[in-house]
Amino acid sequence: MNARPPLRVAVTGASGQIGYALVFRIASGELLGAGQPLILHLVEIPAALPALRGVRMELEDCAFPELRDIVTTDDLGAGFRDVDLAFLVGAKPRGAGMERSDLLLQNTDIFKTQGRALNEHATSETRVLVVGNPANTNALVAQRHAPDLPARNFTAMTRLDHNRALAKVADKLQQPVSLLRRLCVWGNHSGTQYPDLSHALVDGRPLLESLDADWVEKEFIPAVAQRGAEIIKVRGASSAASAANAAIQHMRLWRENTPAGDWTSMAVPSDGSYGIPEGLVYSFPVTCSGGRYHIVPDLPISSYSRERMERTRRELEGEKSTALG
Amino acid sequence: MNARPPLRVAVTGASGQIGYALVFRIASGELLGAGQPLILHLVEIPAALPALRGVRMELEDCAFPELRDIVTTDDLGAGFRDVDLAFLVGAKPRGAGMERSDLLLQNTDIFKTQGRALNEHATSETRVLVVGNPANTNALVAQRHAPDLPARNFTAMTRLDHNRALAKVADKLQQPVSLLRRLCVWGNHSGTQYPDLSHALVDGRPLLESLDADWVEKEFIPAVAQRGAEIIKVRGASSAASAANAAIQHMRLWRENTPAGDWTSMAVPSDGSYGIPEGLVYSFPVTCSGGRYHIVPDLPISSYSRERMERTRRELEGEKSTALG
């Protein structure tokens, strides 16, 4: 018998498209590795509980050896009780004709409640990843309502943008993604994000030696920022499997280590690095080791990069004042 | 750089629900393991090519390090060219008011064409798993039209039924599935399948010591056989993620080894074992080693089991005579 105690992993919006793409990969061991038992806490709004029952039945029908139990609930107390990892996927989507500020405020209510419930019920070291949009500000709202938990454990996902940047460059250079290192995404998971190639390497050499600055500005940056909209146009639905994949990667890298010489992108509460004020959840290049992330320090920032980094900072400050103000 | 040549993995029906749940897990390395490069061949009918473009874009957006290329096509020549593994997921679903024999005949056409294309284009040792229903007979049809490929490499999926049986017993005994061994499913992936506990062990002891024969006959067997229909009722859609999971498991076990002392269930061309005539694709308990499956020999068969095994055999013979005429 395996003596390791099970870890508890919560997923909100668990019966949605991202949730459905996510929970089976978590249960199969892709998140925590073989030999680590887990208990899934699947959280949904009341209207989605019937669909959630179907997800639960199919999880049972996988007979995953490490999946010890499944909690399905619309109650945040039961949903977050003693959880070690929380994927906050569910959020209010933007309806037709809805103002962005209305969307922000409705999500503020949701993430306020979830922050409070995490504060009351989760483990003291629970790690939180917000996937539901507007992800950075939702993470900030949840963190502000969980005063007893470490602020640094509230993060939002920009690894999907990071992967999209990797794929776009690999395609341009006709090189495998496995040869690329040290790309990063700064700022907000939104149209103002800044996917940055200044520090990136291909097969150990500076990437920008092989790429035209015009292509980077006019094609690469807009393509990465608009990729989500392009997927919606082609699929008739927003990214699901690729978002779930990035969520697993984010959490796995955080618990384990980033590969030597490489980074990932994570939106985390700023510690003041690069002049980004504390009190914003902002995407930085980070390394992970010993179960912690570390913002990559002292990168030289060009005036072009600085301008992009400030633009996405200003957007986040606007979101913050709408949400908390 | 990794020197291993990439393996080519084909998936038909790749933009459908099972396909969408399957291809990301294959691309992430769950099928072939870390360090094995692969090329995905995603095959669809012409009407589904736009949706397939979305799947391809999301696969790109995962930046999977081992995914070297993606072929998307409605042409079976390009779809099966040099493939090492083929997941035949796409099939004609049963429409309202359609007779079972009509369904069989329409699928016969599909799998005849696919068998011929595999024969012409795939590698000489390609392994085929049919997931699309009626899976056993579809596999038989494909095999009959691929005379140059080894007949034993055409298989159909009953691992989902096997997993459902594991889950049902684990729930009944309130024991983890990881303590269960040597369950098996005989016959057709249909309502006549026979999930058999006669040889099963829980924590090393005969399972039937702990279970009532009445429960096995009246609850267990019907519940496993009807689980697919129950999922459809609850989800409003057929099993997708659990089917994809079983498909990966089937292929992985076939390429690797079954755990010591345990079996899996696979529908394979009968070699005459247990009196099942050659010329049927029938589910047996098998072990896998050295990249091959081996039907578990010489199990004692009770008269009750014999009757169940014959009933599902008769159904398969009926399907065969409709399909092959």
XYZ file of N, CA, C and O in Angstrom, chain A residues 32-141:
440
model
N 0.224 15.318 -10.657
C 0.974 15.037 -9.427
C 1.977 13.907 -9.576
O 2.780 13.669 -8.681
N 1.908 13.195 -10.712
C 2.831 12.088 -10.941
C 2.268 10.769 -10.429
O 1.382 10.736 -9.570
N 2.810 9.680 -10.977
C 2.374 8.339 -10.568
C 2.742 8.131 -9.099
O 3.758 8.620 -8.631
N 1.895 7.423 -8.393
C 2.201 7.093 -6.999
C 1.724 8.124 -6.001
O 1.902 7.951 -4.797
N 1.135 9.214 -6.470
C 0.603 10.224 -5.540
C -0.928 10.152 -5.558
O -1.560 10.604 -6.506
N -1.526 9.589 -4.507
C -2.991 9.525 -4.461
C -3.595 10.926 -4.399
O -2.968 11.862 -3.883
N -4.787 11.059 -4.918
C -5.462 12.352 -4.865
C -6.961 12.197 -4.686
O -7.532 11.138 -4.956
N -7.557 13.272 -4.204
C -9.012 13.379 -4.079
C -9.418 14.619 -4.863
O -8.853 15.693 -4.656
N -10.346 14.442 -5.785
C -10.810 15.570 -6.596
C -12.022 16.222 -5.945
O -12.966 15.525 -5.554
N -11.988 17.546 -5.856
C -13.147 18.321 -5.410
C -13.685 19.068 -6.629
O -13.058 20.023 -7.085
N -14.811 18.616 -7.138
C -15.373 19.229 -8.338
C -16.507 20.160 -7.937
O -17.493 19.734 -7.329
N -16.352 21.435 -8.271
C -17.268 22.462 -7.791
C -18.012 23.052 -8.980
O -17.394 23.358 -10.008
N -19.299 23.205 -8.839
C -20.096 23.807 -9.905
C -21.199 24.679 -9.315
O -21.508 24.601 -8.124
N -21.792 25.497 -10.180
C -23.000 26.218 -9.790
C -24.163 25.221 -9.804
O -24.098 24.182 -10.460
N -25.233 25.520 -9.033
C -26.320 24.542 -8.916
C -26.857 24.056 -10.263
O -27.106 22.857 -10.441
N -26.992 24.962 -11.228
C -27.570 24.570 -12.519
C -26.726 23.531 -13.246
O -27.230 22.807 -14.108
N -25.447 23.447 -12.911
C -24.557 22.530 -13.629
C -24.341 21.216 -12.876
O -23.579 20.360 -13.325
N -25.026 21.028 -11.756
C -24.803 19.789 -10.988
C -25.200 18.525 -11.756
O -24.518 17.505 -11.640
N -26.287 18.539 -12.542
C -26.589 17.322 -13.313
C -25.458 16.965 -14.284
O -25.043 15.803 -14.364
N -24.937 17.938 -14.996
C -23.817 17.670 -15.909
C -22.605 17.174 -15.127
O -21.871 16.285 -15.585
N -22.412 17.734 -13.934
C -21.274 17.323 -13.113
C -21.396 15.852 -12.701
O -20.390 15.153 -12.563
N -22.631 15.389 -12.533
C -22.829 13.976 -12.200
C -22.292 13.090 -13.334
O -21.690 12.045 -13.087
N -22.491 13.535 -14.571
C -21.952 12.786 -15.706
C -20.432 12.752 -15.698
O -19.818 11.716 -15.972
N -19.810 13.878 -15.365
C -18.340 13.921 -15.282
C -17.850 12.940 -14.215
O -16.895 12.189 -14.424
N -18.535 12.946 -13.090
C -18.160 12.048 -12.008
C -18.263 10.582 -12.436
O -17.373 9.770 -12.158
N -19.358 10.243 -13.116
C -19.537 8.855 -13.569
C -18.417 8.452 -14.517
O -17.876 7.344 -14.433
N -18.067 9.341 -15.421
C -16.988 8.993 -16.356
C -15.631 8.905 -15.646
O -14.794 8.092 -16.031
N -15.419 9.737 -14.639
C -14.177 9.606 -13.863
C -14.135 8.235 -13.177
O -13.094 7.567 -13.167
N -15.272 7.820 -12.622
C -15.333 6.476 -12.018
C -14.998 5.418 -13.062
O -14.261 4.464 -12.786
N -15.526 5.618 -14.277
C -15.344 4.636 -15.351
C -13.928 4.609 -15.908
O -13.657 3.866 -16.858
N -13.059 5.449 -15.399
C -11.652 5.363 -15.797
C -10.863 4.467 -14.842
O -9.744 4.072 -15.159
N -11.445 4.178 -13.665
C -10.762 3.326 -12.683
C -9.320 3.781 -12.455
O -8.406 2.956 -12.385
N -9.129 5.101 -12.355
C -7.778 5.633 -12.136
C -7.244 5.121 -10.793
O -7.888 5.310 -9.760
N -6.079 4.481 -10.795
C -5.624 3.856 -9.555
C -5.339 4.842 -8.423
O -5.469 4.484 -7.255
N -4.944 6.070 -8.746
C -4.596 7.013 -7.676
C -5.762 7.906 -7.239
O -5.619 8.686 -6.304
N -6.876 7.808 -7.907
C -8.012 8.674 -7.558
C -8.800 8.036 -6.416
O -9.557 7.094 -6.606
N -8.612 8.541 -5.215
C -9.192 7.906 -4.035
C -10.627 8.291 -3.772
O -11.384 7.555 -3.137
N -11.008 9.491 -4.182
C -12.388 9.907 -3.918
C -12.696 11.109 -4.810
O -11.787 11.757 -5.342
N -13.989 11.350 -4.991
C -14.445 12.491 -5.781
C -15.523 13.194 -4.973
O -16.503 12.562 -4.576
N -15.331 14.467 -4.716
C -16.356 15.287 -4.067
C -17.011 16.110 -5.173
O -16.314 16.781 -5.930
N -18.331 16.052 -5.311
C -19.018 16.935 -6.262
C -19.976 17.800 -5.470
O -20.780 17.282 -4.679
N -19.913 19.094 -5.677
C -20.685 19.979 -4.807
C -20.891 21.363 -5.424
O -20.118 21.787 -6.278
N -21.941 22.044 -4.968
C -22.090 23.470 -5.286
C -21.824 24.310 -4.031
O -22.076 25.517 -4.026
N -21.321 23.663 -2.983
C -21.050 24.358 -1.724
C -19.548 24.615 -1.611
O -18.739 23.685 -1.669
N -19.171 25.887 -1.468
C -17.743 26.215 -1.477
C -17.027 25.686 -0.240
O -15.822 25.432 -0.281
N -17.757 25.510 0.853
C -17.137 24.943 2.055
C -16.653 23.522 1.776
O -15.481 23.194 1.969
N -17.566 22.690 1.300
C -17.190 21.315 0.946
C -16.193 21.316 -0.218
O -15.261 20.512 -0.264
N -16.384 22.250 -1.130
C -15.538 22.286 -2.324
C -14.087 22.593 -2.006
O -13.179 22.070 -2.655
N -13.861 23.463 -1.029
C -12.489 23.901 -0.753
C -11.913 23.323 0.548
O -10.793 23.662 0.920
N -12.674 22.447 1.215
C -12.207 21.961 2.520
C -10.903 21.180 2.382
O -10.838 20.173 1.689
N -9.862 21.694 3.021
C -8.551 21.035 3.083
C -7.884 20.859 1.722
O -7.006 20.008 1.576
N -8.280 21.663 0.742
C -7.650 21.454 -0.570
C -6.230 22.018 -0.590
O -5.923 23.046 0.025
N -5.365 21.287 -1.289
C -3.963 21.659 -1.428
C -3.724 22.491 -2.683
O -2.814 23.310 -2.727
N -4.538 22.227 -3.695
C -4.404 22.938 -4.967
C -5.803 23.313 -5.430
O -6.722 22.492 -5.352
N -5.953 24.533 -5.919
C -7.269 24.957 -6.417
C -7.132 25.559 -7.804
O -6.382 26.521 -8.004
N -7.842 24.961 -8.751
C -7.949 25.506 -10.108
C -9.276 26.253 -10.192
O -10.337 25.617 -10.190
N -9.234 27.580 -10.257
C -10.470 28.352 -10.329
C -10.770 28.645 -11.802
O -10.304 29.632 -12.372
N -11.531 27.740 -12.382
C -11.784 27.775 -13.821
C -13.099 28.485 -14.135
O -13.211 29.229 -15.098
N -14.102 28.244 -13.321
C -15.420 28.819 -13.579
C -15.418 30.329 -13.402
O -14.820 30.866 -12.475
N -16.057 31.026 -14.326
C -16.219 32.480 -14.230
C -17.428 32.844 -15.065
O -17.904 32.050 -15.874
N -17.924 34.033 -14.839
C -19.051 34.523 -15.635
C -18.526 34.918 -17.006
O -17.642 35.778 -17.107
N -19.030 34.321 -18.077
C -18.563 34.741 -19.402
C -19.238 36.038 -19.837
O -20.290 36.411 -19.314
N -18.596 36.708 -20.780
C -19.134 37.972 -21.263
C -20.353 37.717 -22.151
O -20.251 37.036 -23.174
N -21.496 38.226 -21.753
C -22.712 38.059 -22.557
C -22.781 39.112 -23.654
O -22.038 40.092 -23.640
N -23.687 38.889 -24.599
C -23.867 39.849 -25.691
C -24.247 41.205 -25.116
O -25.111 41.306 -24.238
N -23.575 42.247 -25.587
C -23.912 43.604 -25.169
C -23.474 43.971 -23.761
O -23.772 45.064 -23.289
N -22.768 43.045 -23.079
C -22.348 43.352 -21.710
C -21.105 44.240 -21.724
O -20.166 44.011 -22.477
N -21.110 45.262 -20.892
C -19.929 46.121 -20.777
C -18.831 45.367 -20.038
O -19.106 44.564 -19.148
N -17.594 45.676 -20.381
C -16.464 45.018 -19.722
C -16.480 45.277 -18.209
O -16.148 44.399 -17.417
N -16.911 46.469 -17.825
C -16.922 46.779 -16.389
C -18.004 45.977 -15.654
O -17.816 45.560 -14.514
N -19.135 45.711 -16.329
C -20.166 44.866 -15.714
C -19.643 43.452 -15.492
O -19.883 42.827 -14.454
N -18.937 42.970 -16.519
C -18.363 41.631 -16.433
C -17.393 41.552 -15.259
O -17.434 40.620 -14.446
N -16.561 42.574 -15.148
C -15.589 42.627 -14.054
C -16.290 42.587 -12.701
O -15.888 41.850 -11.796
N -17.351 43.353 -12.585
C -18.024 43.438 -11.285
C -18.721 42.127 -10.926
O -18.701 41.708 -9.771
N -19.321 41.483 -11.930
C -19.974 40.198 -11.637
C -18.943 39.157 -11.224
O -19.178 38.350 -10.324
N -17.793 39.179 -11.874
C -16.747 38.237 -11.478
C -16.131 38.605 -10.136
O -15.709 37.735 -9.383
N -16.085 39.880 -9.844
C -15.585 40.290 -8.531
C -16.403 39.625 -7.429
O -15.852 39.111 -6.447
N -17.711 39.595 -7.597
C -18.561 38.936 -6.595
C -18.202 37.459 -6.447
O -18.098 36.946 -5.332
N -18.033 36.796 -7.584
C -17.721 35.361 -7.547
C -16.391 35.108 -6.839
O -16.285 34.256 -5.949
N -15.361 35.868 -7.196
C -14.024 35.577 -6.679
C -13.823 36.087 -5.249
O -12.988 35.565 -4.521
N -14.595 37.090 -4.862
C -14.646 37.513 -3.462
C -15.125 36.347 -2.602
O -14.509 35.984 -1.594
N -16.229 35.763 -3.011
C -16.810 34.637 -2.268
C -15.852 33.448 -2.248
O -15.695 32.787 -1.212
N -15.207 33.210 -3.366
C -14.286 32.069 -3.411
C -13.047 32.333 -2.563
O -12.541 31.426 -1.891
N -12.547 33.561 -2.585
C -11.407 33.910 -1.727
C -11.743 33.676 -0.258
O -10.966 33.067 0.489
N -12.912 34.133 0.150
C -13.326 33.939 1.550
C -13.427 32.465 1.906
O -13.020 32.033 2.977
N -13.999 31.682 0.987
C -14.167 30.248 1.261
C -12.812 29.540 1.315
O -12.590 28.664 2.157
N -11.889 29.931 0.441
C -10.540 29.357 0.499
C -9.889 29.710 1.832
O -9.267 28.873 2.489
N -10.037 30.966 2.234
C -9.444 31.427 3.487
C -9.941 30.593 4.664
O -9.176 30.207 5.549
N -11.228 30.282 4.622
C -11.824 29.572 5.750
C -11.547 28.077 5.719
O -11.379 27.450 6.768
N -11.504 27.477 4.506
C -11.547 26.015 4.427
C -10.296 25.343 3.884
O -10.065 24.169 4.175
N -9.517 26.027 3.060
C -8.388 25.350 2.395
C -7.229 25.171 3.372
O -7.231 25.724 4.474
N -6.222 24.402 2.971
C -5.021 24.269 3.796
C -4.274 25.602 3.817
O -4.460 26.443 2.929
N -3.416 25.785 4.804
C -2.767 27.089 4.975
C -1.754 27.362 3.866
O -1.316 28.491 3.692
N -1.355 26.336 3.133
C -0.390 26.534 2.046
C -1.019 26.278 0.679
O -0.310 26.036 -0.301
N -2.346 26.280 0.607
C -3.012 25.961 -0.665
C -2.497 26.863 -1.780
O -2.247 28.054 -1.584
N -2.306 26.250 -2.954
C -1.865 26.998 -4.134
C -3.069 27.222 -5.031
O -3.786 26.274 -5.345
N -3.235 28.445 -5.494
C -4.414 28.809 -6.278
C -3.994 29.260 -7.673
O -3.098 30.100 -7.817
N -4.645 28.707 -8.673
C -4.454 29.151 -10.059
C -5.804 29.598 -10.606
O -6.748 28.799 -10.661
N -5.901 30.864 -10.993
C -7.131 31.362 -11.605
C -7.008 31.265 -13.127
O -6.058 31.792 -13.717
N -7.980 30.564 -13.724
C -8.055 30.429 -15.181
C -9.200 31.281 -15.731
O -9.118 31.822 -16.828
N -10.271 31.390 -14.944
C -11.456 32.135 -15.397
C -11.144 33.618 -15.574
O -10.513 34.247 -14.715
N -11.595 34.198 -16.667
C -11.284 35.602 -16.999
C -12.231 36.596 -16.352
O -13.375 36.247 -16.086
N -11.777 37.829 -16.130
C -10.404 38.353 -16.279
C -9.481 37.784 -15.192
O -9.575 38.178 -14.020
N -8.598 36.877 -15.597
C -7.908 36.009 -14.647
C -7.038 36.767 -13.645
O -7.076 36.496 -12.437
N -6.242 37.738 -14.137
C -5.337 38.431 -13.201
C -6.119 39.116 -12.094
O -5.782 39.009 -10.904
N -7.164 39.857 -12.509
C -7.907 40.629 -11.509
C -8.772 39.715 -10.647
O -8.932 39.965 -9.443
N -9.285 38.642 -11.204
C -10.003 37.667 -10.377
C -9.084 37.094 -9.293
O -9.501 36.897 -8.148
N -7.835 36.824 -9.673
C -6.878 36.300 -8.694
C -6.611 37.328 -7.597
O -6.541 36.996 -6.408
N -6.489 38.588 -8.019
C -6.254 39.653 -7.039
C -7.439 39.755 -6.065
O -7.249 39.867 -4.843
N -8.647 39.694 -6.606
C -9.840 39.802 -5.763
C -9.887 38.644 -4.760
O -10.121 38.846 -3.562
